[in-house]
PDB file of C-alpha atoms in Angstrom:
ATOM      1  CA  UNK A 641    -107.797-121.720  82.176  1.00 49.00           C
ATOM      2  CA  UNK A 642    -108.157-124.854  80.143  1.00 50.00           C
ATOM      3  CA  UNK A 643    -107.133-127.559  82.605  1.00 54.00           C
ATOM      4  CA  UNK A 644    -109.260-130.064  80.823  1.00 51.00           C
ATOM      5  CA  UNK A 645    -106.983-130.208  77.824  1.00 60.00           C
ATOM      6  CA  UNK A 646    -104.178-131.998  79.682  1.00 86.00           C
ATOM      7  CA  UNK A 647    -105.453-135.531  80.089  1.00 94.00           C
ATOM      8  CA  UNK A 648    -103.731-137.965  82.439  1.00 96.00           C
ATOM      9  CA  UNK A 649    -103.750-141.590  81.336  1.00 96.00           C
ATOM     10  CA  UNK A 650    -103.404-144.283  83.978  1.00 96.00           C
ATOM     11  CA  UNK A 651    -103.019-148.030  83.627  1.00 95.00           C
ATOM     12  CA  UNK A 652    -104.616-150.201  86.306  1.00 97.00           C
ATOM     13  CA  UNK A 653    -102.174-152.199  88.406  1.00 97.00           C
ATOM     14  CA  UNK A 654    -104.741-154.801  89.379  1.00 97.00           C
ATOM     15  CA  UNK A 655    -108.366-155.302  90.213  1.00 96.00           C
ATOM     16  CA  UNK A 656    -110.680-155.973  93.125  1.00 97.00           C
ATOM     17  CA  UNK A 657    -112.419-159.303  93.512  1.00 96.00           C
ATOM     18  CA  UNK A 658    -115.100-160.087  96.055  1.00 95.00           C
ATOM     19  CA  UNK A 659    -117.824-162.659  96.436  1.00 90.00           C
ATOM     20  CA  UNK A 660    -120.776-160.329  96.353  1.00 82.00           C
ATOM     21  CA  UNK A 661    -120.840-157.726  93.581  1.00 75.00           C
ATOM     22  CA  UNK A 662    -121.387-154.989  96.108  1.00 75.00           C
ATOM     23  CA  UNK A 663    -123.980-152.817  94.415  1.00 83.00           C
ATOM     24  CA  UNK A 664    -126.688-151.729  96.814  1.00 83.00           C
ATOM     25  CA  UNK A 665    -124.582-152.246  99.919  1.00 88.00           C
ATOM     26  CA  UNK A 666    -123.616-149.228 101.996  1.00 88.00           C
ATOM     27  CA  UNK A 667    -119.901-148.408 102.150  1.00 88.00           C
ATOM     28  CA  UNK A 668    -119.918-149.560 105.780  1.00 89.00           C
ATOM     29  CA  UNK A 669    -121.424-152.939 104.930  1.00 91.00           C
ATOM     30  CA  UNK A 670    -119.212-153.426 101.924  1.00 92.00           C
ATOM     31  CA  UNK A 671    -116.072-152.495 103.878  1.00 93.00           C
ATOM     32  CA  UNK A 672    -116.826-155.046 106.551  1.00 93.00           C
ATOM     33  CA  UNK A 673    -116.664-157.886 104.040  1.00 95.00           C
ATOM     34  CA  UNK A 674    -113.305-159.222 102.945  1.00 96.00           C
ATOM     35  CA  UNK A 675    -112.084-158.571  99.435  1.00 97.00           C
ATOM     36  CA  UNK A 676    -109.026-159.419  97.375  1.00 98.00           C
ATOM     37  CA  UNK A 677    -106.772-157.225  95.348  1.00 98.00           C
ATOM     38  CA  UNK A 678    -105.253-159.137  92.453  1.00 98.00           C
ATOM     39  CA  UNK A 679    -102.136-157.274  91.485  1.00 98.00           C
ATOM     40  CA  UNK A 680    -100.690-157.583  88.008  1.00 97.00           C
ATOM     41  CA  UNK A 681     -98.182-160.406  88.610  1.00 97.00           C
ATOM     42  CA  UNK A 682     -95.409-158.353  87.006  1.00 97.00           C
ATOM     43  CA  UNK A 683     -95.728-155.876  89.897  1.00 98.00           C
ATOM     44  CA  UNK A 684     -95.642-158.362  92.778  1.00 98.00           C
ATOM     45  CA  UNK A 685     -92.158-157.283  93.867  1.00 98.00           C
ATOM     46  CA  UNK A 686     -93.587-153.851  94.604  1.00 98.00           C
ATOM     47  CA  UNK A 687     -95.372-155.326  97.651  1.00 98.00           C
ATOM     48  CA  UNK A 688     -92.154-155.997  99.578  1.00 98.00           C
ATOM     49  CA  UNK A 689     -92.536-154.554 103.054  1.00 97.00           C
ATOM     50  CA  UNK A 690     -96.313-154.872 103.231  1.00 98.00           C
ATOM     51  CA  UNK A 691     -97.606-157.584 105.535  1.00 98.00           C
ATOM     52  CA  UNK A 692    -100.556-158.847 107.531  1.00 98.00           C
ATOM     53  CA  UNK A 693    -101.901-155.933 109.524  1.00 98.00           C
ATOM     54  CA  UNK A 694    -100.506-153.203 107.250  1.00 98.00           C
ATOM     55  CA  UNK A 695    -102.869-150.310 106.638  1.00 98.00           C
ATOM     56  CA  UNK A 696    -102.955-149.330 102.987  1.00 98.00           C
ATOM     57  CA  UNK A 697    -104.712-146.691 100.970  1.00 98.00           C
ATOM     58  CA  UNK A 698    -106.256-148.145  97.850  1.00 98.00           C
ATOM     59  CA  UNK A 699    -106.980-145.882  94.896  1.00 98.00           C
ATOM     60  CA  UNK A 700    -109.311-147.413  92.373  1.00 98.00           C
ATOM     61  CA  UNK A 701    -111.392-146.537  89.362  1.00 97.00           C
ATOM     62  CA  UNK A 702    -115.089-146.139  90.122  1.00 97.00           C
ATOM     63  CA  UNK A 703    -115.657-147.974  86.885  1.00 95.00           C
ATOM     64  CA  UNK A 704    -119.458-148.161  87.067  1.00 94.00           C
ATOM     65  CA  UNK A 705    -119.846-144.469  87.809  1.00 94.00           C
ATOM     66  CA  UNK A 706    -121.312-142.440  84.978  1.00 92.00           C
ATOM     67  CA  UNK A 707    -121.342-138.670  84.788  1.00 95.00           C
ATOM     68  CA  UNK A 708    -121.704-136.277  87.701  1.00 97.00           C
ATOM     69  CA  UNK A 709    -123.533-133.234  88.942  1.00 96.00           C
ATOM     70  CA  UNK A 710    -121.870-130.392  90.817  1.00 98.00           C
ATOM     71  CA  UNK A 711    -124.535-130.472  93.550  1.00 97.00           C
ATOM     72  CA  UNK A 712    -125.446-133.805  95.083  1.00 96.00           C
ATOM     73  CA  UNK A 713    -127.502-135.180  97.944  1.00 94.00           C
ATOM     74  CA  UNK A 714    -125.038-137.015 100.181  1.00 89.00           C
ATOM     75  CA  UNK A 715    -125.509-140.780  99.872  1.00 86.00           C
ATOM     76  CA  UNK A 716    -128.167-140.125  97.272  1.00 85.00           C
ATOM     77  CA  UNK A 717    -130.595-139.340 100.090  1.00 90.00           C
ATOM     78  CA  UNK A 718    -132.994-136.605  98.949  1.00 92.00           C
ATOM     79  CA  UNK A 719    -133.575-135.685 102.590  1.00 95.00           C
ATOM     80  CA  UNK A 720    -129.967-134.601 102.951  1.00 93.00           C
ATOM     81  CA  UNK A 721    -129.318-131.032 101.790  1.00 95.00           C
ATOM     82  CA  UNK A 722    -127.463-130.558  98.518  1.00 97.00           C
ATOM     83  CA  UNK A 723    -123.697-130.197  98.770  1.00 97.00           C
ATOM     84  CA  UNK A 724    -120.959-129.589  96.262  1.00 98.00           C
ATOM     85  CA  UNK A 725    -119.588-132.819  94.846  1.00 98.00           C
ATOM     86  CA  UNK A 726    -116.121-131.977  96.233  1.00 98.00           C
ATOM     87  CA  UNK A 727    -117.640-131.801  99.705  1.00 98.00           C
ATOM     88  CA  UNK A 728    -118.952-135.364  99.404  1.00 97.00           C
ATOM     89  CA  UNK A 729    -117.534-138.810  98.727  1.00 96.00           C
ATOM     90  CA  UNK A 730    -120.061-139.436  95.971  1.00 95.00           C
ATOM     91  CA  UNK A 731    -118.777-141.894  93.357  1.00 95.00           C
ATOM     92  CA  UNK A 732    -120.246-139.677  90.638  1.00 96.00           C
ATOM     93  CA  UNK A 733    -117.526-137.030  90.325  1.00 97.00           C
ATOM     94  CA  UNK A 734    -115.493-135.376  87.572  1.00 97.00           C
ATOM     95  CA  UNK A 735    -112.685-137.908  87.998  1.00 98.00           C
ATOM     96  CA  UNK A 736    -114.205-141.101  89.385  1.00 98.00           C
ATOM     97  CA  UNK A 737    -111.372-142.224  91.637  1.00 98.00           C
ATOM     98  CA  UNK A 738    -112.322-144.082  94.793  1.00 98.00           C
ATOM     99  CA  UNK A 739    -110.063-144.040  97.822  1.00 98.00           C
ATOM    100  CA  UNK A 740    -110.291-146.127 100.968  1.00 97.00           C
ATOM    101  CA  UNK A 741    -107.945-147.121 103.742  1.00 98.00           C
ATOM    102  CA  UNK A 742    -108.027-150.893 104.153  1.00 98.00           C
ATOM    103  CA  UNK A 743    -106.153-153.418 106.251  1.00 98.00           C
ATOM    104  CA  UNK A 744    -104.195-156.341 104.868  1.00 98.00           C
ATOM    105  CA  UNK A 745    -105.236-159.672 106.329  1.00 98.00           C
ATOM    106  CA  UNK A 746    -102.963-161.863 104.237  1.00 98.00           C
ATOM    107  CA  UNK A 747    -100.640-161.653 101.260  1.00 98.00           C
ATOM    108  CA  UNK A 748    -100.042-164.572  98.966  1.00 98.00           C
ATOM    109  CA  UNK A 749     -97.948-163.800  95.932  1.00 98.00           C
ATOM    110  CA  UNK A 750     -99.754-161.106  93.971  1.00 98.00           C
ATOM    111  CA  UNK A 751    -102.997-161.398  95.959  1.00 98.00           C
ATOM    112  CA  UNK A 752    -103.807-159.137  98.891  1.00 98.00           C
ATOM    113  CA  UNK A 753    -106.661-160.190 101.122  1.00 98.00           C
ATOM    114  CA  UNK A 754    -108.039-157.044 102.727  1.00 98.00           C
ATOM    115  CA  UNK A 755    -110.838-155.808 104.899  1.00 97.00           C
ATOM    116  CA  UNK A 756    -112.154-152.267 105.038  1.00 97.00           C
ATOM    117  CA  UNK A 757    -112.317-151.788 101.277  1.00 97.00           C
ATOM    118  CA  UNK A 758    -115.593-150.496  99.847  1.00 95.00           C
ATOM    119  CA  UNK A 759    -114.731-151.043  96.168  1.00 96.00           C
ATOM    120  CA  UNK A 760    -117.142-153.041  94.047  1.00 95.00           C
ATOM    121  CA  UNK A 761    -116.172-156.354  92.485  1.00 95.00           C
ATOM    122  CA  UNK A 762    -114.113-155.792  89.365  1.00 95.00           C
ATOM    123  CA  UNK A 763    -112.915-152.288  90.239  1.00 96.00           C
ATOM    124  CA  UNK A 764    -109.617-151.506  88.502  1.00 97.00           C
ATOM    125  CA  UNK A 765    -106.966-150.672  91.109  1.00 98.00           C
ATOM    126  CA  UNK A 766    -104.808-147.649  90.333  1.00 98.00           C
ATOM    127  CA  UNK A 767    -102.476-147.495  93.316  1.00 98.00           C
ATOM    128  CA  UNK A 768    -101.690-148.975  96.716  1.00 98.00           C
ATOM    129  CA  UNK A 769     -99.872-146.795  99.236  1.00 98.00           C
ATOM    130  CA  UNK A 770     -99.000-147.363 102.874  1.00 98.00           C
ATOM    131  CA  UNK A 771    -101.280-145.346 105.143  1.00 98.00           C
ATOM    132  CA  UNK A 772     -99.288-142.510 106.684  1.00 95.00           C
ATOM    133  CA  UNK A 773    -100.410-140.558 109.700  1.00 93.00           C
ATOM    134  CA  UNK A 774     -98.441-137.607 108.343  1.00 92.00           C
ATOM    135  CA  UNK A 775    -100.008-137.518 104.886  1.00 94.00           C
ATOM    136  CA  UNK A 776    -103.414-138.979 105.657  1.00 96.00           C
ATOM    137  CA  UNK A 777    -104.528-137.422 108.921  1.00 95.00           C
ATOM    138  CA  UNK A 778    -105.930-133.906 109.234  1.00 95.00           C
ATOM    139  CA  UNK A 779    -103.068-131.434 109.003  1.00 93.00           C
ATOM    140  CA  UNK A 780    -102.098-130.061 112.375  1.00 89.00           C
ATOM    141  CA  UNK A 781     -99.002-128.149 111.240  1.00 79.00           C
TER     142      UNK A 781
ATOM    143  CA  UNK B1391    -104.178-161.016  83.439  1.00 49.00           C
ATOM    144  CA  UNK B1392    -103.716-158.001  81.214  1.00 50.00           C
ATOM    145  CA  UNK B1393    -104.829-155.173  83.448  1.00 54.00           C
ATOM    146  CA  UNK B1394    -102.622-152.758  81.601  1.00 50.00           C
ATOM    147  CA  UNK B1395    -104.793-152.807  78.515  1.00 60.00           C
ATOM    148  CA  UNK B1396    -107.679-150.966  80.191  1.00 86.00           C
ATOM    149  CA  UNK B1397    -106.443-147.408  80.428  1.00 94.00           C
ATOM    150  CA  UNK B1398    -108.252-144.827  82.572  1.00 96.00           C
ATOM    151  CA  UNK B1399    -108.190-141.282  81.253  1.00 96.00           C
ATOM    152  CA  UNK B1400    -108.630-138.443  83.713  1.00 96.00           C
ATOM    153  CA  UNK B1401    -109.001-134.723  83.116  1.00 95.00           C
ATOM    154  CA  UNK B1402    -107.505-132.385  85.706  1.00 97.00           C
ATOM    155  CA  UNK B1403    -110.005-130.264  87.597  1.00 97.00           C
ATOM    156  CA  UNK B1404    -107.465-127.588  88.489  1.00 97.00           C
ATOM    157  CA  UNK B1405    -103.863-127.045  89.405  1.00 96.00           C
ATOM    158  CA  UNK B1406    -101.654-126.205  92.362  1.00 97.00           C
ATOM    159  CA  UNK B1407     -99.927-122.857  92.596  1.00 96.00           C
ATOM    160  CA  UNK B1408     -97.322-121.926  95.175  1.00 95.00           C
ATOM    161  CA  UNK B1409     -94.609-119.314  95.487  1.00 90.00           C
ATOM    162  CA  UNK B1410     -91.638-121.647  95.637  1.00 82.00           C
ATOM    163  CA  UNK B1411     -91.518-124.424  93.025  1.00 75.00           C
ATOM    164  CA  UNK B1412     -91.051-126.995  95.740  1.00 75.00           C
ATOM    165  CA  UNK B1413     -88.421-129.261  94.255  1.00 84.00           C
ATOM    166  CA  UNK B1414     -85.786-130.204  96.799  1.00 83.00           C
ATOM    167  CA  UNK B1415     -87.984-129.501  99.804  1.00 88.00           C
ATOM    168  CA  UNK B1416     -89.019-132.384 102.042  1.00 88.00           C
ATOM    169  CA  UNK B1417     -92.733-133.188 102.122  1.00 88.00           C
ATOM    170  CA  UNK B1418     -92.814-131.815 105.676  1.00 89.00           C
ATOM    171  CA  UNK B1419     -91.290-128.498 104.672  1.00 91.00           C
ATOM    172  CA  UNK B1420     -93.415-128.193 101.577  1.00 92.00           C
ATOM    173  CA  UNK B1421     -96.609-129.015 103.475  1.00 93.00           C
ATOM    174  CA  UNK B1422     -95.945-126.300 106.003  1.00 93.00           C
ATOM    175  CA  UNK B1423     -96.017-123.607 103.324  1.00 95.00           C
ATOM    176  CA  UNK B1424     -99.341-122.353 102.042  1.00 96.00           C
ATOM    177  CA  UNK B1425    -100.446-123.226  98.539  1.00 97.00           C
ATOM    178  CA  UNK B1426    -103.427-122.504  96.333  1.00 98.00           C
ATOM    179  CA  UNK B1427    -105.627-124.828  94.380  1.00 98.00           C
ATOM    180  CA  UNK B1428    -107.043-123.096  91.320  1.00 98.00           C
ATOM    181  CA  UNK B1429    -110.134-125.013  90.376  1.00 98.00           C
ATOM    182  CA  UNK B1430    -111.465-124.922  86.838  1.00 97.00           C
ATOM    183  CA  UNK B1431    -113.996-122.075  87.178  1.00 97.00           C
ATOM    184  CA  UNK B1432    -116.710-124.214  85.604  1.00 97.00           C
ATOM    185  CA  UNK B1433    -116.496-126.521  88.649  1.00 98.00           C
ATOM    186  CA  UNK B1434    -116.679-123.859  91.378  1.00 98.00           C
ATOM    187  CA  UNK B1435    -120.204-124.871  92.411  1.00 98.00           C
ATOM    188  CA  UNK B1436    -118.782-128.244  93.418  1.00 98.00           C
ATOM    189  CA  UNK B1437    -117.102-126.592  96.420  1.00 98.00           C
ATOM    190  CA  UNK B1438    -120.378-125.806  98.194  1.00 98.00           C
ATOM    191  CA  UNK B1439    -120.116-127.043 101.772  1.00 97.00           C
ATOM    192  CA  UNK B1440    -116.341-126.703 102.054  1.00 98.00           C
ATOM    193  CA  UNK B1441    -115.128-123.843 104.217  1.00 98.00           C
ATOM    194  CA  UNK B1442    -112.247-122.458 106.222  1.00 98.00           C
ATOM    195  CA  UNK B1443    -110.955-125.259 108.430  1.00 98.00           C
ATOM    196  CA  UNK B1444    -112.285-128.102 106.297  1.00 98.00           C
ATOM    197  CA  UNK B1445    -109.902-131.038 105.935  1.00 98.00           C
ATOM    198  CA  UNK B1446    -109.698-132.230 102.356  1.00 98.00           C
ATOM    199  CA  UNK B1447    -107.881-134.995 100.560  1.00 98.00           C
ATOM    200  CA  UNK B1448    -106.233-133.726  97.405  1.00 98.00           C
ATOM    201  CA  UNK B1449    -105.407-136.165  94.622  1.00 98.00           C
ATOM    202  CA  UNK B1450    -103.002-134.780  92.080  1.00 98.00           C
ATOM    203  CA  UNK B1451    -100.830-135.849  89.220  1.00 97.00           C
ATOM    204  CA  UNK B1452     -97.152-136.192  90.114  1.00 97.00           C
ATOM    205  CA  UNK B1453     -96.477-134.558  86.786  1.00 95.00           C
ATOM    206  CA  UNK B1454     -92.691-134.358  87.079  1.00 94.00           C
ATOM    207  CA  UNK B1455     -92.330-138.008  88.057  1.00 94.00           C
ATOM    208  CA  UNK B1456     -90.776-140.199  85.389  1.00 92.00           C
ATOM    209  CA  UNK B1457     -90.723-143.977  85.444  1.00 95.00           C
ATOM    210  CA  UNK B1458     -90.480-146.175  88.504  1.00 97.00           C
ATOM    211  CA  UNK B1459     -88.706-149.143  89.990  1.00 96.00           C
ATOM    212  CA  UNK B1460     -90.424-151.866  91.986  1.00 98.00           C
ATOM    213  CA  UNK B1461     -87.851-151.624  94.796  1.00 97.00           C
ATOM    214  CA  UNK B1462     -86.978-148.187  96.139  1.00 96.00           C
ATOM    215  CA  UNK B1463     -85.015-146.643  98.964  1.00 94.00           C
ATOM    216  CA  UNK B1464     -87.563-144.672 101.019  1.00 89.00           C
ATOM    217  CA  UNK B1465     -87.068-140.929 100.489  1.00 86.00           C
ATOM    218  CA  UNK B1466     -84.325-141.751  98.026  1.00 85.00           C
ATOM    219  CA  UNK B1467     -81.985-142.352 100.965  1.00 90.00           C
ATOM    220  CA  UNK B1468     -79.554-145.159 100.062  1.00 92.00           C
ATOM    221  CA  UNK B1469     -79.067-145.850 103.770  1.00 95.00           C
ATOM    222  CA  UNK B1470     -82.691-146.925 104.089  1.00 93.00           C
ATOM    223  CA  UNK B1471     -83.310-150.555 103.132  1.00 95.00           C
ATOM    224  CA  UNK B1472     -85.084-151.213  99.845  1.00 97.00           C
ATOM    225  CA  UNK B1473     -88.837-151.576 100.006  1.00 97.00           C
ATOM    226  CA  UNK B1474     -91.505-152.333  97.450  1.00 98.00           C
ATOM    227  CA  UNK B1475     -92.824-149.202  95.795  1.00 98.00           C
ATOM    228  CA  UNK B1476     -96.343-149.959  97.109  1.00 98.00           C
ATOM    229  CA  UNK B1477     -94.937-149.918 100.635  1.00 98.00           C
ATOM    230  CA  UNK B1478     -93.603-146.364 100.154  1.00 97.00           C
ATOM    231  CA  UNK B1479     -94.993-142.977  99.226  1.00 96.00           C
ATOM    232  CA  UNK B1480     -92.374-142.521  96.512  1.00 95.00           C
ATOM    233  CA  UNK B1481     -93.577-140.219  93.714  1.00 95.00           C
ATOM    234  CA  UNK B1482     -92.030-142.610  91.203  1.00 96.00           C
ATOM    235  CA  UNK B1483     -94.729-145.269  90.969  1.00 97.00           C
ATOM    236  CA  UNK B1484     -96.681-147.093  88.257  1.00 97.00           C
ATOM    237  CA  UNK B1485     -99.502-144.553  88.416  1.00 98.00           C
ATOM    238  CA  UNK B1486     -98.026-141.266  89.648  1.00 98.00           C
ATOM    239  CA  UNK B1487    -100.921-140.015  91.743  1.00 98.00           C
ATOM    240  CA  UNK B1488    -100.080-137.957  94.801  1.00 98.00           C
ATOM    241  CA  UNK B1489    -102.437-137.821  97.752  1.00 98.00           C
ATOM    242  CA  UNK B1490    -102.308-135.547 100.772  1.00 97.00           C
ATOM    243  CA  UNK B1491    -104.748-134.385 103.396  1.00 98.00           C
ATOM    244  CA  UNK B1492    -104.677-130.602 103.584  1.00 98.00           C
ATOM    245  CA  UNK B1493    -106.606-127.943 105.454  1.00 98.00           C
ATOM    246  CA  UNK B1494    -108.520-125.111 103.846  1.00 98.00           C
ATOM    247  CA  UNK B1495    -107.519-121.696 105.132  1.00 98.00           C
ATOM    248  CA  UNK B1496    -109.718-119.658 102.826  1.00 98.00           C
ATOM    249  CA  UNK B1497    -111.942-120.053  99.795  1.00 98.00           C
ATOM    250  CA  UNK B1498    -112.467-117.274  97.304  1.00 98.00           C
ATOM    251  CA  UNK B1499    -114.453-118.228  94.240  1.00 98.00           C
ATOM    252  CA  UNK B1500    -112.595-121.040  92.529  1.00 98.00           C
ATOM    253  CA  UNK B1501    -109.425-120.632  94.596  1.00 98.00           C
ATOM    254  CA  UNK B1502    -108.709-122.711  97.694  1.00 98.00           C
ATOM    255  CA  UNK B1503    -105.922-121.515  99.943  1.00 98.00           C
ATOM    256  CA  UNK B1504    -104.598-124.547 101.783  1.00 98.00           C
ATOM    257  CA  UNK B1505    -101.869-125.654 104.124  1.00 97.00           C
ATOM    258  CA  UNK B1506    -100.572-129.183 104.525  1.00 97.00           C
ATOM    259  CA  UNK B1507    -100.292-129.881 100.803  1.00 97.00           C
ATOM    260  CA  UNK B1508     -96.959-131.245  99.552  1.00 95.00           C
ATOM    261  CA  UNK B1509     -97.712-130.929  95.830  1.00 96.00           C
ATOM    262  CA  UNK B1510     -95.222-129.060  93.668  1.00 95.00           C
ATOM    263  CA  UNK B1511     -96.140-125.854  91.879  1.00 95.00           C
ATOM    264  CA  UNK B1512     -98.097-126.613  88.728  1.00 95.00           C
ATOM    265  CA  UNK B1513     -99.326-130.046  89.775  1.00 96.00           C
ATOM    266  CA  UNK B1514    -102.559-130.940  87.993  1.00 97.00           C
ATOM    267  CA  UNK B1515    -105.304-131.615  90.550  1.00 98.00           C
ATOM    268  CA  UNK B1516    -107.445-134.684  89.899  1.00 98.00           C
ATOM    269  CA  UNK B1517    -109.868-134.666  92.802  1.00 98.00           C
ATOM    270  CA  UNK B1518    -110.768-132.976  96.071  1.00 98.00           C
ATOM    271  CA  UNK B1519    -112.655-135.008  98.664  1.00 98.00           C
ATOM    272  CA  UNK B1520    -113.651-134.211 102.224  1.00 98.00           C
ATOM    273  CA  UNK B1521    -111.460-136.088 104.691  1.00 98.00           C
ATOM    274  CA  UNK B1522    -113.501-138.817 106.343  1.00 95.00           C
ATOM    275  CA  UNK B1523    -112.490-140.585 109.509  1.00 93.00           C
ATOM    276  CA  UNK B1524    -114.403-143.615 108.267  1.00 92.00           C
ATOM    277  CA  UNK B1525    -112.729-143.916 104.877  1.00 94.00           C
ATOM    278  CA  UNK B1526    -109.345-142.401 105.670  1.00 96.00           C
ATOM    279  CA  UNK B1527    -108.328-143.761 109.051  1.00 95.00           C
ATOM    280  CA  UNK B1528    -106.948-147.235 109.640  1.00 95.00           C
ATOM    281  CA  UNK B1529    -109.806-149.722 109.464  1.00 93.00           C
ATOM    282  CA  UNK B1530    -110.912-150.876 112.862  1.00 89.00           C
ATOM    283  CA  UNK B1531    -114.150-152.645 111.748  1.00 79.00           C
TER     284      UNK B1531
END
């Protein structure tokens, strides 16, 4: 099986801006601080139907992440037992895509003001989707 | 702003296999049928800590999706009012990444048997993350 030969190329649709850079803050602390998503202005029409209070899933490139190991200490804490990288939310992973559900506080043109987003300043945004209890909650069949 | 110039290249970590191809089934019907994720065998150690019953978020390439429009009829139903693509889960989007929370029924080596996954047969898998109520539920901060 040579999955790795079929590369997938994505083009960011925007980027995250926030006052503090964000490095060194826990995901909880970073999420609590407001951030902005600046969408490529040519894509602004794609926001129709989103509004203040909408819950969105933001996919973004963990652009400062470098390399990965298959076994990691959760949160980089050596006191936590090693786990497989796919059993953690470590930013250092084979495909460094971050994913967080955030809430829209305000939309102005191509700019989304959000809270609940743990992406660092400058993170390239790959997708915005509406949060869906069907797709995004544990499957109950 | 020229976000589009900074491409992000990802390498699939595995692929989805299922008995039926899946085209033409609704996401609900497709999710209800079991599927397998075949992980690249070199990454198997990254599964440590996942087990039967674990809820995972699967990111995958919507590999049969071609192009997009900024305004879409949800579920392709012309009776539903147009919405912005970022306010829908349409597979036809600027970066065709699918995302679903699935449940592990069984793990054997590099193969995850799951239910709740709406990916078509052959979909390249980009990431597997543990579902997290903090990151993946509506933000209540």
